[in-house]
Short mmCIF file of C-alpha atoms and ligand atoms in Angstrom, two decimals:
data_model
loop_
_atom_site.label_atom_id
_atom_site.label_comp_id
_atom_site.label_asym_id
_atom_site.label_seq_id
_atom_site.Cartn_x
_atom_site.Cartn_y
_atom_site.Cartn_z
CA UNK A 165 -38.55 46.17 -27.74
CA UNK A 166 -34.76 46.30 -27.79
CA UNK A 167 -33.20 43.27 -26.20
CA UNK A 168 -30.86 43.55 -23.18
CA UNK A 169 -27.26 44.01 -24.26
CA UNK A 170 -25.24 40.87 -23.63
CA UNK A 171 -22.43 41.82 -21.24
CA UNK A 172 -19.58 39.39 -21.22
CA UNK A 173 -17.42 38.81 -18.13
CA UNK A 174 -14.50 40.19 -20.07
CA UNK A 175 -16.59 43.30 -20.80
CA UNK A 176 -17.38 43.78 -17.12
CA UNK A 177 -13.76 43.57 -16.15
CA UNK A 178 -12.77 45.93 -18.92
CA UNK A 179 -15.32 48.54 -17.88
CA UNK A 180 -14.35 48.48 -14.23
CA UNK A 181 -17.66 47.00 -13.12
CA UNK A 182 -16.02 43.88 -11.72
CA UNK A 183 -15.70 45.25 -8.16
CA UNK A 184 -19.36 46.00 -7.77
CA UNK A 185 -20.41 42.70 -9.31
CA UNK A 186 -17.70 40.57 -7.69
CA UNK A 187 -20.08 37.84 -6.44
CA UNK A 188 -21.29 37.35 -10.00
CA UNK A 189 -17.88 37.03 -11.57
CA UNK A 190 -16.07 34.88 -9.01
CA UNK A 191 -15.82 34.30 -5.25
CA UNK A 192 -13.37 36.28 -3.12
CA UNK A 193 -10.09 34.50 -2.50
CA UNK A 194 -10.87 33.57 1.16
CA UNK A 195 -14.18 32.01 0.14
CA UNK A 196 -12.49 30.03 -2.62
CA UNK A 197 -9.85 28.75 -0.19
CA UNK A 198 -12.39 27.59 2.42
CA UNK A 199 -14.52 25.91 -0.21
CA UNK A 200 -11.77 24.42 -2.36
CA UNK A 201 -12.63 20.86 -3.34
CA UNK A 202 -11.12 18.42 -0.85
CA UNK A 203 -9.53 15.17 -2.00
CA UNK A 204 -11.45 11.94 -1.51
CA UNK A 205 -11.10 10.17 1.79
CA UNK A 206 -7.75 8.50 2.47
CA UNK A 207 -9.22 6.08 4.97
CA UNK A 208 -11.72 3.22 4.97
CA UNK A 209 -13.21 1.74 8.12
CA UNK A 210 -14.49 -1.80 8.64
CA UNK A 211 -14.49 -4.43 11.37
CA UNK A 212 -12.78 -7.75 11.92
CA UNK A 213 -14.78 -9.19 14.83
CA UNK A 214 -14.02 -6.99 17.84
CA UNK A 215 -11.18 -5.20 16.07
CA UNK A 216 -11.86 -1.78 14.55
CA UNK A 217 -9.85 -1.76 11.32
CA UNK A 218 -9.10 1.21 9.08
CA UNK A 219 -7.18 1.15 5.81
CA UNK A 220 -5.14 4.37 5.88
CA UNK A 221 -3.56 5.39 2.60
CA UNK A 222 0.00 6.58 2.34
CA UNK A 223 -0.67 7.55 -1.27
CA UNK A 224 0.59 5.82 -4.39
CA UNK A 225 3.68 4.97 -6.37
CA UNK A 226 3.99 4.55 -10.11
CA UNK A 227 6.25 2.35 -12.19
CA UNK A 228 6.57 0.61 -15.51
CA UNK A 229 3.93 -2.16 -15.64
CA UNK A 230 6.63 -4.60 -16.69
CA UNK A 231 8.20 -4.34 -13.20
CA UNK A 232 5.05 -5.79 -11.67
CA UNK A 233 4.41 -8.38 -14.40
CA UNK A 234 7.93 -9.37 -15.28
CA UNK A 235 7.06 -12.73 -16.82
CA UNK A 236 4.31 -11.31 -19.07
CA UNK A 237 4.84 -11.38 -22.84
CA UNK A 238 4.84 -7.65 -23.76
CA UNK A 239 1.91 -7.87 -26.19
CA UNK A 240 -0.24 -9.79 -23.68
CA UNK A 241 0.60 -7.26 -20.95
CA UNK A 242 -0.35 -4.34 -23.19
CA UNK A 243 -3.59 -6.07 -24.15
CA UNK A 244 -4.50 -6.77 -20.50
CA UNK A 245 -3.87 -3.14 -19.52
CA UNK A 246 -5.74 -1.83 -22.53
CA UNK A 247 -8.68 -4.15 -21.81
CA UNK A 248 -8.73 -2.79 -18.25
CA UNK A 249 -8.82 0.81 -19.59
CA UNK A 250 -5.41 1.53 -18.12
CA UNK A 251 -2.34 3.16 -19.65
CA UNK A 252 0.15 0.66 -21.05
CA UNK A 253 3.30 2.60 -20.13
CA UNK A 254 2.81 3.19 -16.40
CA UNK A 255 1.07 1.45 -13.56
CA UNK A 256 -0.04 2.94 -10.26
CA UNK A 257 0.25 1.01 -7.02
CA UNK A 258 -1.55 2.04 -3.85
CA UNK A 259 0.03 2.10 -0.39
CA UNK A 260 -2.62 0.67 1.94
CA UNK A 261 -1.46 0.63 5.55
CA UNK A 262 -3.89 -0.88 8.06
CA UNK A 263 -4.69 0.55 11.49
CA UNK A 264 -6.06 -1.88 14.07
CA UNK A 265 -7.72 -0.63 17.26
CA UNK A 266 -8.41 -3.24 19.88
CA UNK A 267 -8.09 -3.55 23.65
CA UNK A 268 -7.07 0.10 23.95
CA UNK A 269 -4.08 -0.42 21.62
CA UNK A 270 -3.41 1.00 18.18
CA UNK A 271 -1.40 -1.18 15.82
CA UNK A 272 -0.31 -0.15 12.36
CA UNK A 273 0.45 -2.81 9.74
CA UNK A 274 3.17 -1.35 7.49
CA UNK A 275 4.65 2.13 7.88
CA UNK A 276 4.25 3.18 4.24
CA UNK A 277 6.69 4.64 1.73
CA UNK A 278 7.12 8.35 2.41
CA UNK A 279 8.90 9.61 -0.74
CA UNK A 280 11.34 6.71 -0.96
CA UNK A 281 9.86 5.47 -4.26
CA UNK A 282 8.45 8.64 -5.76
CA UNK A 283 6.70 11.89 -4.89
CA UNK A 284 3.19 10.50 -4.35
CA UNK A 285 3.78 8.70 -1.03
CA UNK A 286 3.93 10.15 2.47
CA UNK A 287 0.24 10.93 2.99
CA UNK A 288 -0.06 8.61 5.99
CA UNK A 289 0.29 11.35 8.62
CA UNK A 290 -2.33 13.60 7.03
CA UNK A 291 -4.71 10.69 6.65
CA UNK A 292 -4.17 9.55 10.26
CA UNK A 293 -4.74 13.13 11.49
CA UNK A 294 -8.00 13.23 9.52
CA UNK A 295 -9.30 10.42 11.75
CA UNK A 296 -7.93 12.03 14.91
CA UNK A 297 -4.78 9.97 15.29
CA UNK A 298 -1.29 11.35 15.89
CA UNK A 299 1.95 9.37 15.44
CA UNK A 300 2.40 9.31 19.24
CA UNK A 301 -0.87 7.38 19.55
CA UNK A 302 0.53 4.34 17.71
CA UNK A 303 1.58 1.57 20.13
CA UNK A 304 3.01 -0.92 17.64
CA UNK A 305 3.91 -1.20 13.96
CA UNK A 306 4.26 -4.54 12.21
CA UNK A 307 6.40 -4.50 9.06
CA UNK A 308 5.87 -7.39 6.61
CA UNK A 309 9.21 -6.84 4.85
CA UNK A 310 11.78 -4.07 4.76
CA UNK A 311 11.42 -2.74 1.22
CA UNK A 312 11.44 1.09 1.26
CA UNK A 313 7.73 1.46 0.52
CA UNK A 314 6.94 -0.46 3.74
CA UNK A 315 9.38 1.26 6.11
CA UNK A 316 9.85 4.75 4.59
CA UNK A 317 7.68 6.65 7.07
CA UNK A 318 9.53 5.32 10.14
CA UNK A 319 12.09 8.12 9.78
CA UNK A 320 11.37 11.84 9.71
CA UNK A 321 13.25 14.16 7.36
CA UNK A 322 15.55 15.16 10.27
CA UNK A 323 16.42 11.50 10.96
CA UNK A 324 14.34 11.18 14.14
CA UNK A 325 11.70 8.56 14.81
CA UNK A 326 8.29 9.36 13.31
CA UNK A 327 6.52 7.03 15.76
CA UNK A 328 8.49 7.52 18.98
CA UNK A 329 6.20 5.45 21.21
CA UNK A 330 5.67 2.49 18.88
CA UNK A 331 7.32 -0.91 19.21
CA UNK A 332 8.31 -1.77 15.63
CA UNK A 333 8.22 -5.46 14.68
CA UNK A 334 10.43 -6.51 11.73
CA UNK A 335 11.03 -9.97 10.21
CA UNK A 336 14.43 -11.14 11.45
CA UNK A 337 15.55 -12.59 8.11
CA UNK A 338 14.98 -9.23 6.40
CA UNK A 339 16.85 -7.43 9.15
CA UNK A 340 19.80 -9.77 8.68
CA UNK A 341 19.74 -9.49 4.88
CA UNK A 342 19.07 -5.77 4.38
CA UNK A 343 20.23 -4.06 7.56
CA UNK A 344 23.00 -6.10 9.15
CA UNK A 345 24.59 -6.87 5.79
CA UNK A 346 25.01 -5.28 2.38
CA UNK A 347 22.18 -6.91 0.40
CA UNK A 348 22.95 -8.44 -2.97
CA UNK A 349 20.06 -7.33 -5.20
CA UNK A 350 21.92 -7.91 -8.46
CA UNK A 351 19.27 -10.41 -9.55
CA UNK A 352 16.53 -7.79 -9.53
CA UNK A 353 15.65 -5.94 -12.74
CA UNK A 354 16.72 -2.49 -11.53
CA UNK A 355 19.34 -0.11 -12.88
CA UNK A 356 22.42 0.08 -10.66
CA UNK A 357 21.77 3.64 -9.44
CA UNK A 358 18.15 2.79 -8.57
CA UNK A 359 19.36 -0.29 -6.66
CA UNK A 360 21.83 1.77 -4.67
CA UNK A 361 19.17 4.37 -3.76
CA UNK A 362 16.72 1.56 -2.91
CA UNK A 363 19.16 0.04 -0.40
CA UNK A 364 20.18 3.43 1.03
CA UNK A 365 16.50 4.30 1.58
CA UNK A 366 15.93 1.05 3.47
CA UNK A 367 18.92 1.60 5.75
CA UNK A 368 18.06 5.24 6.39
CA UNK A 369 14.38 4.48 7.09
CA UNK A 370 15.18 2.03 9.89
CA UNK A 371 17.91 4.13 11.52
CA UNK A 372 15.60 5.42 14.31
CA UNK A 373 14.72 1.83 15.27
CA UNK A 374 18.23 0.40 14.88
CA UNK A 375 18.43 -0.47 18.58
CA UNK A 376 14.78 -0.94 19.41
CA UNK A 377 13.37 -3.03 16.54
CA UNK A 378 11.65 -6.20 17.74
CA UNK A 379 12.75 -8.94 15.37
CA UNK A 380 10.38 -11.83 14.72
CA UNK A 381 10.26 -15.11 12.88
CA UNK A 382 6.87 -15.59 11.20
CA UNK A 383 4.52 -18.36 12.26
CA UNK A 384 2.99 -17.27 15.55
CA UNK A 385 0.62 -14.77 17.13
CA UNK A 386 2.82 -11.68 17.41
CA UNK A 387 0.19 -9.46 19.05
CA UNK A 388 -3.40 -10.31 20.06
CA UNK A 389 -5.26 -11.09 16.82
CA UNK A 390 -2.15 -10.58 14.65
CA UNK A 391 -0.60 -13.85 13.47
CA UNK A 392 2.36 -13.83 11.10
CA UNK A 393 2.70 -16.36 8.26
CA UNK A 394 6.00 -17.24 6.57
CA UNK A 395 5.91 -16.06 2.94
CA UNK A 396 9.56 -15.62 2.00
CA UNK A 397 10.67 -15.26 -1.60
CA UNK A 398 9.82 -11.64 -2.42
CA UNK A 399 12.36 -10.92 0.32
CA UNK A 400 14.15 -13.43 2.57
CA UNK A 401 11.90 -12.64 5.55
CA UNK A 402 8.59 -11.54 4.07
CA UNK A 403 5.67 -12.35 6.30
CA UNK A 404 1.99 -12.38 5.45
CA UNK A 405 -0.37 -11.61 8.32
CA UNK A 406 -3.68 -13.08 9.44
CA UNK A 407 -5.81 -10.70 11.48
CA UNK A 408 -8.42 -12.59 13.48
CA UNK A 409 -11.10 -11.92 16.05
CA UNK A 410 -13.82 -14.43 16.85
CA UNK A 411 -14.80 -16.10 13.57
CA UNK A 412 -13.71 -13.18 11.39
CA UNK A 413 -10.40 -13.00 9.59
CA UNK A 414 -8.45 -10.85 7.15
CA UNK A 415 -5.43 -12.11 5.24
CA UNK A 416 -2.78 -9.49 4.48
CA UNK A 417 -0.82 -10.78 1.51
CA UNK A 418 1.78 -8.00 1.57
CA UNK A 419 3.74 -8.07 -1.72
CA UNK A 420 2.95 -11.67 -2.67
CA UNK A 421 0.97 -9.81 -5.35
CA UNK A 422 1.24 -6.19 -6.46
CA UNK A 423 -1.90 -6.09 -8.51
CA UNK A 424 -5.13 -8.08 -8.81
CA UNK A 425 -5.01 -7.60 -12.58
CA UNK A 426 -1.38 -8.56 -13.11
CA UNK A 427 -0.71 -11.17 -10.42
CA UNK A 428 -4.13 -12.74 -9.66
CA UNK A 429 -6.38 -12.55 -12.74
CA UNK A 430 -3.18 -13.01 -14.71
CA UNK A 431 -0.50 -15.12 -13.05
CA UNK A 432 2.46 -12.95 -14.04
CA UNK A 433 5.44 -12.88 -11.76
CA UNK A 434 6.60 -9.62 -10.16
CA UNK A 435 10.14 -8.61 -11.12
CA UNK A 436 11.25 -7.62 -7.60
CA UNK A 437 10.87 -11.18 -6.22
CA UNK A 438 14.38 -11.98 -4.95
CA UNK A 439 13.82 -15.76 -5.01
CA UNK A 440 11.18 -16.25 -7.73
CA UNK A 441 10.56 -19.95 -7.02
CA UNK A 442 9.97 -19.47 -3.27
CA UNK A 443 7.89 -16.36 -3.96
CA UNK A 444 5.60 -18.19 -6.37
CA UNK A 445 5.13 -21.03 -3.84
CA UNK A 446 4.27 -18.49 -1.14
CA UNK A 447 1.86 -16.73 -3.51
CA UNK A 448 0.10 -20.03 -4.27
CA UNK A 449 -0.12 -20.99 -0.58
CA UNK A 450 -1.68 -17.65 0.33
CA UNK A 451 -4.08 -17.59 -2.62
CA UNK A 452 -5.16 -21.21 -1.96
CA UNK A 453 -5.78 -20.47 1.70
CA UNK A 454 -7.77 -17.32 0.94
CA UNK A 455 -9.84 -19.11 -1.72
CA UNK A 456 -10.43 -22.34 0.21
CA UNK A 457 -11.29 -20.70 3.53
CA UNK A 458 -13.04 -17.71 1.85
CA UNK A 459 -10.90 -15.28 3.87
CA UNK A 460 -11.09 -11.62 2.79
CA UNK A 461 -7.74 -10.32 1.57
CA UNK A 462 -6.05 -6.94 1.91
CA UNK A 463 -3.37 -6.20 -0.69
CA UNK A 464 -0.96 -3.43 0.33
CA UNK A 465 -0.64 -2.27 -3.28
CA UNK A 466 -4.13 -3.07 -4.58
CA UNK A 467 -6.55 -0.32 -5.67
CA UNK A 468 -7.71 1.47 -2.51
CA UNK A 469 -8.97 0.25 -0.11
CA UNK A 470 -7.47 -3.00 -1.40
CA UNK A 471 -9.98 -5.44 0.09
CA UNK A 472 -11.58 -8.36 -1.73
CA UNK A 473 -11.66 -12.12 -2.10
CA UNK A 474 -9.74 -14.59 -4.21
CA UNK A 475 -11.71 -17.25 -6.04
CA UNK A 476 -10.25 -20.37 -7.62
CA UNK A 477 -11.45 -21.41 -11.06
CA UNK A 478 -9.94 -24.43 -12.86
CA UNK A 479 -6.57 -23.92 -11.24
CA UNK A 480 -6.53 -20.18 -11.95
CA UNK A 481 -7.43 -17.36 -9.58
CA UNK A 482 -9.86 -14.49 -9.83
CA UNK A 483 -9.99 -11.30 -7.76
CA UNK A 484 -13.40 -10.15 -6.56
CA UNK A 485 -13.21 -6.65 -5.05
CA UNK A 486 -15.38 -6.12 -1.97
CA UNK A 487 -18.32 -3.78 -2.22
CA UNK A 488 -17.78 -0.38 -0.65
CA UNK A 489 -19.52 -0.16 2.70
CA UNK A 490 -20.47 3.12 4.33
CA UNK A 491 -21.12 1.72 7.80
CA UNK A 492 -18.10 0.67 9.81
ZN1 LIG B 128 5.69 -3.01 -1.60
#
């Protein structure tokens, strides 16, 4: 018996049979659009006592690993990245903002980067919309420090406020240093043109809140369940934040560390710390507190969703990422 001729897809197209057999050779365009693979979730829900918490991603930014591990000997840094199955010439940071819903209020911790430090930020609005939240729904935003990746989304492309109904809380010492004055960042390892753009992005991002920003000094309960903790060094006013409800807590370390691999499992110092000595003291205070009191930690730049614990071992620290949980 003769076998069936093998008809290739190319053959079908060439013989004009493609129209009749369209479902066999590929879906119509509308079908493909509706069933295009969607990206993974940009949000992660959990609870802190009575507070409903959701990490909402603004995306990522990418830089040279040396920026985030400035004190690392180059060969040790390359080895650590290689051992972690990561590229040695670039390092990706996440942008993990945190939404808190409690007592009928919605509070956002950090505004995120927009495109102030690269093209991969600015997903906050899409990811908020995916959980049914519009910018107008946000009652308050707490900024830990005024680097561009923490304030970028405050300002729309047209210069207007992206969160018109939100009270925006900003550390007073950062406002004085970056906004009221011309900041001297000459100590930071950045090329001059990058430094200028960095400062311009900060000033532009806070323009819509120039008159309305609520300035704070860390060390007290700013909003119910949101207590600020002085952690200056990375910037003059940087504030860590303790979220608390009942017996449950979450410690937001902001940019005390950029990366569990580079700044916790290895104790390398980030290059952008303006006052390295104060920053390393703040880092140690926060890590010691998290380890001693077994408080879960959220790192703004840690791999999404950025939640885990810090363990102390013989004077060194170890990051233990939390297990993913499906229930919120
Ligand atoms: Zn940052």
